[in-house]
PDB file of C-alpha atoms and ligand atoms in Angstrom:
ATOM      1  CA  MET A1418      -8.228-171.234 -65.735  1.00 56.00           C
ATOM      2  CA  ALA A1419      -7.070-169.024 -62.509  1.00 63.00           C
ATOM      3  CA  LYS A1420      -4.065-166.809 -62.837  1.00 61.00           C
ATOM      4  CA  PRO A1421      -1.197-167.254 -60.446  1.00 64.00           C
ATOM      5  CA  GLU A1422      -0.555-165.161 -57.700  1.00 71.00           C
ATOM      6  CA  GLY A1423       0.630-162.051 -57.927  1.00 70.00           C
ATOM      7  CA  VAL A1424       0.339-161.817 -61.667  1.00 67.00           C
ATOM      8  CA  VAL A1425      -1.344-158.379 -62.862  1.00 69.00           C
ATOM      9  CA  ALA A1426      -1.115-158.346 -66.691  1.00 68.00           C
ATOM     10  CA  LYS A1427      -0.354-161.445 -69.069  1.00 73.00           C
ATOM     11  CA  PRO A1428       3.261-161.105 -70.528  1.00 71.00           C
ATOM     12  CA  GLY A1429       3.505-159.307 -73.728  1.00 73.00           C
ATOM     13  CA  SER A1430       0.045-157.178 -73.142  1.00 74.00           C
ATOM     14  CA  SER A1431       1.356-153.582 -72.233  1.00 75.00           C
ATOM     15  CA  LYS A1432       1.097-152.417 -75.791  1.00 77.00           C
ATOM     16  CA  LYS A1433      -2.561-152.079 -75.249  1.00 80.00           C
ATOM     17  CA  TYR A1434      -2.329-150.318 -71.957  1.00 81.00           C
ATOM     18  CA  LYS A1435      -1.921-146.776 -73.032  1.00 87.00           C
ATOM     19  CA  THR A1436      -0.176-144.737 -70.390  1.00 86.00           C
ATOM     20  CA  GLY A1437       0.334-141.529 -71.917  1.00 91.00           C
ATOM     21  CA  SER A1438      -2.751-139.902 -69.910  1.00 91.00           C
ATOM     22  CA  TRP A1439      -0.726-140.112 -66.596  1.00 90.00           C
ATOM     23  CA  ARG A1440       1.788-137.230 -67.882  1.00 95.00           C
ATOM     24  CA  THR A1441       1.840-133.862 -66.097  1.00 96.00           C
ATOM     25  CA  LYS A1442       4.164-132.870 -68.226  1.00 97.00           C
ATOM     26  CA  LYS A1443       5.520-133.515 -71.692  1.00 98.00           C
ATOM     27  CA  PRO A1444       8.903-133.891 -73.473  1.00 98.00           C
ATOM     28  CA  VAL A1445       9.552-131.555 -76.416  1.00 98.00           C
ATOM     29  CA  PHE A1446      12.462-132.359 -78.573  1.00 98.00           C
ATOM     30  CA  LYS A1447      13.777-129.278 -79.859  1.00 98.00           C
ATOM     31  CA  HIS A1448      15.716-130.474 -82.800  1.00 97.00           C
ATOM     32  CA  ASP A1449      18.545-127.947 -82.190  1.00 97.00           C
ATOM     33  CA  LYS A1450      21.512-129.027 -80.778  1.00 97.00           C
ATOM     34  CA  CYS A1451      20.786-132.879 -81.062  1.00 98.00           C
ATOM     35  CA  THR A1452      24.184-134.861 -81.546  1.00 98.00           C
ATOM     36  CA  ASP A1453      22.388-138.224 -82.562  1.00 97.00           C
ATOM     37  CA  CYS A1454      24.067-139.799 -79.145  1.00 98.00           C
ATOM     38  CA  ARG A1455      21.050-142.001 -78.779  1.00 97.00           C
ATOM     39  CA  ILE A1456      21.004-141.448 -74.891  1.00 98.00           C
ATOM     40  CA  CYS A1457      17.280-140.818 -74.637  1.00 98.00           C
ATOM     41  CA  VAL A1458      16.492-143.726 -76.417  1.00 97.00           C
ATOM     42  CA  MET A1459      18.297-145.706 -73.977  1.00 97.00           C
ATOM     43  CA  VAL A1460      17.153-144.154 -71.057  1.00 98.00           C
ATOM     44  CA  CYS A1461      13.608-143.691 -71.435  1.00 97.00           C
ATOM     45  CA  PRO A1462      11.933-146.268 -69.114  1.00 94.00           C
ATOM     46  CA  ASP A1463       9.156-147.095 -71.714  1.00 91.00           C
ATOM     47  CA  GLY A1464      11.197-147.344 -74.466  1.00 94.00           C
ATOM     48  CA  VAL A1465       8.914-145.032 -76.378  1.00 95.00           C
ATOM     49  CA  ILE A1466      11.829-142.614 -78.116  1.00 97.00           C
ATOM     50  CA  PHE A1467      12.560-143.357 -81.833  1.00 97.00           C
ATOM     51  CA  GLY A1468      13.804-141.241 -84.615  1.00 97.00           C
ATOM     52  CA  ALA A1469      17.157-140.879 -86.299  1.00 96.00           C
ATOM     53  CA  ASP A1470      19.147-138.415 -88.051  1.00 97.00           C
ATOM     54  CA  LYS A1471      19.292-135.762 -84.843  1.00 97.00           C
ATOM     55  CA  GLU A1472      15.161-135.981 -85.380  1.00 97.00           C
ATOM     56  CA  TYR A1473      13.773-137.897 -82.093  1.00 98.00           C
ATOM     57  CA  HIS A1474      10.137-138.487 -80.984  1.00 97.00           C
ATOM     58  CA  ALA A1475       8.606-139.827 -78.395  1.00 97.00           C
ATOM     59  CA  ASP A1476       5.467-141.766 -78.676  1.00 96.00           C
ATOM     60  CA  MET A1477       2.911-139.894 -76.737  1.00 96.00           C
ATOM     61  CA  ASP A1478       0.318-142.671 -76.305  1.00 95.00           C
ATOM     62  CA  PHE A1479       2.929-144.212 -74.081  1.00 94.00           C
ATOM     63  CA  CYS A1480       5.006-141.488 -72.832  1.00 96.00           C
ATOM     64  CA  LYS A1481       4.540-141.255 -68.941  1.00 95.00           C
ATOM     65  CA  GLY A1482       6.330-137.661 -68.363  1.00 97.00           C
ATOM     66  CA  CYS A1483       8.983-138.859 -66.362  1.00 96.00           C
ATOM     67  CA  GLY A1484      11.333-136.333 -67.433  1.00 98.00           C
ATOM     68  CA  ILE A1485      14.660-138.839 -67.248  1.00 98.00           C
ATOM     69  CA  CYS A1486      15.077-138.039 -71.354  1.00 98.00           C
ATOM     70  CA  ALA A1487      15.063-134.504 -70.782  1.00 98.00           C
ATOM     71  CA  GLU A1488      17.455-134.973 -67.313  1.00 98.00           C
ATOM     72  CA  GLU A1489      20.034-136.826 -69.382  1.00 98.00           C
ATOM     73  CA  CYS A1490      20.325-135.487 -72.702  1.00 98.00           C
ATOM     74  CA  PRO A1491      23.765-134.048 -72.603  1.00 98.00           C
ATOM     75  CA  VAL A1492      23.057-130.965 -75.172  1.00 98.00           C
ATOM     76  CA  ASN A1493      19.613-129.893 -73.271  1.00 98.00           C
ATOM     77  CA  ASP A1494      17.852-130.691 -76.223  1.00 98.00           C
ATOM     78  CA  ILE A1495      14.669-131.833 -74.544  1.00 98.00           C
ATOM     79  CA  GLU A1496      12.734-129.767 -72.638  1.00 98.00           C
ATOM     80  CA  MET A1497       9.537-131.071 -70.283  1.00 98.00           C
ATOM     81  CA  VAL A1498       6.593-128.649 -70.865  1.00 98.00           C
ATOM     82  CA  LEU A1499       3.377-128.512 -68.728  1.00 97.00           C
ATOM     83  CA  GLU A1500       0.886-130.715 -70.425  1.00 93.00           C
ATOM     84  CA  VAL A1501      -2.353-128.955 -71.277  1.00 88.00           C
ATOM     85  CA  ARG A1502      -5.217-131.331 -72.266  1.00 80.00           C
TER      86      ARG A1502
HETATM   87  S1  SF4 B1412      19.821-137.635 -75.506  1.00 83.93           S
HETATM   88 FE1  SF4 B1412      19.734-135.498 -76.612  1.00 83.93          FE
HETATM   89  S2  SF4 B1412      21.620-135.316 -78.019  1.00 83.93           S
HETATM   90 FE2  SF4 B1412      21.328-137.494 -77.494  1.00 83.93          FE
HETATM   91  S3  SF4 B1412      19.657-138.355 -79.429  1.00 83.93           S
HETATM   92 FE3  SF4 B1412      18.507-137.740 -77.581  1.00 83.93          FE
HETATM   93  S4  SF4 B1412      17.885-135.900 -78.170  1.00 83.93           S
HETATM   94 FE4  SF4 B1412      19.625-136.344 -79.163  1.00 83.93          FE
HETATM   95  S1  SF4 B1413       9.325-138.217 -70.150  1.00 83.93           S
HETATM   96 FE1  SF4 B1413      10.317-140.545 -69.417  1.00 83.93          FE
HETATM   97  S2  SF4 B1413       8.650-141.942 -70.547  1.00 83.93           S
HETATM   98 FE2  SF4 B1413       8.233-139.891 -71.779  1.00 83.93          FE
HETATM   99  S3  SF4 B1413       9.793-140.316 -73.393  1.00 83.93           S
HETATM  100 FE3  SF4 B1413      11.112-139.084 -71.677  1.00 83.93          FE
HETATM  101  S4  SF4 B1413      11.958-140.801 -70.502  1.00 83.93           S
HETATM  102 FE4  SF4 B1413      10.472-141.925 -71.809  1.00 83.93          FE
END
């Protein structure tokens, strides 16, 4: 059966498309001044930040390195660093 016009991916299929290779910078969670506000979790457009008790991480298979988490962290506890491959 042909795909409907405009459809580029089937719903629910994004998990298999790993986008981490798109990054030029990566977020480093410093685990220093974190206040557990969870703003980074809420603002990540890819929904790839997880953690609790002031220990947050990003799933690097999917993080695209946009830097929004670092920009929005109110205590600057996330730093964007150059991705080295
Ligand atoms: S936004 Fe910053 S302070 Fe808030 S949970 Fe994330 S790392 Fe911690
Ligand atoms: S850099 Fe962007 S995609 Fe990666 S964890 Fe932060 S907000 Fe999410």
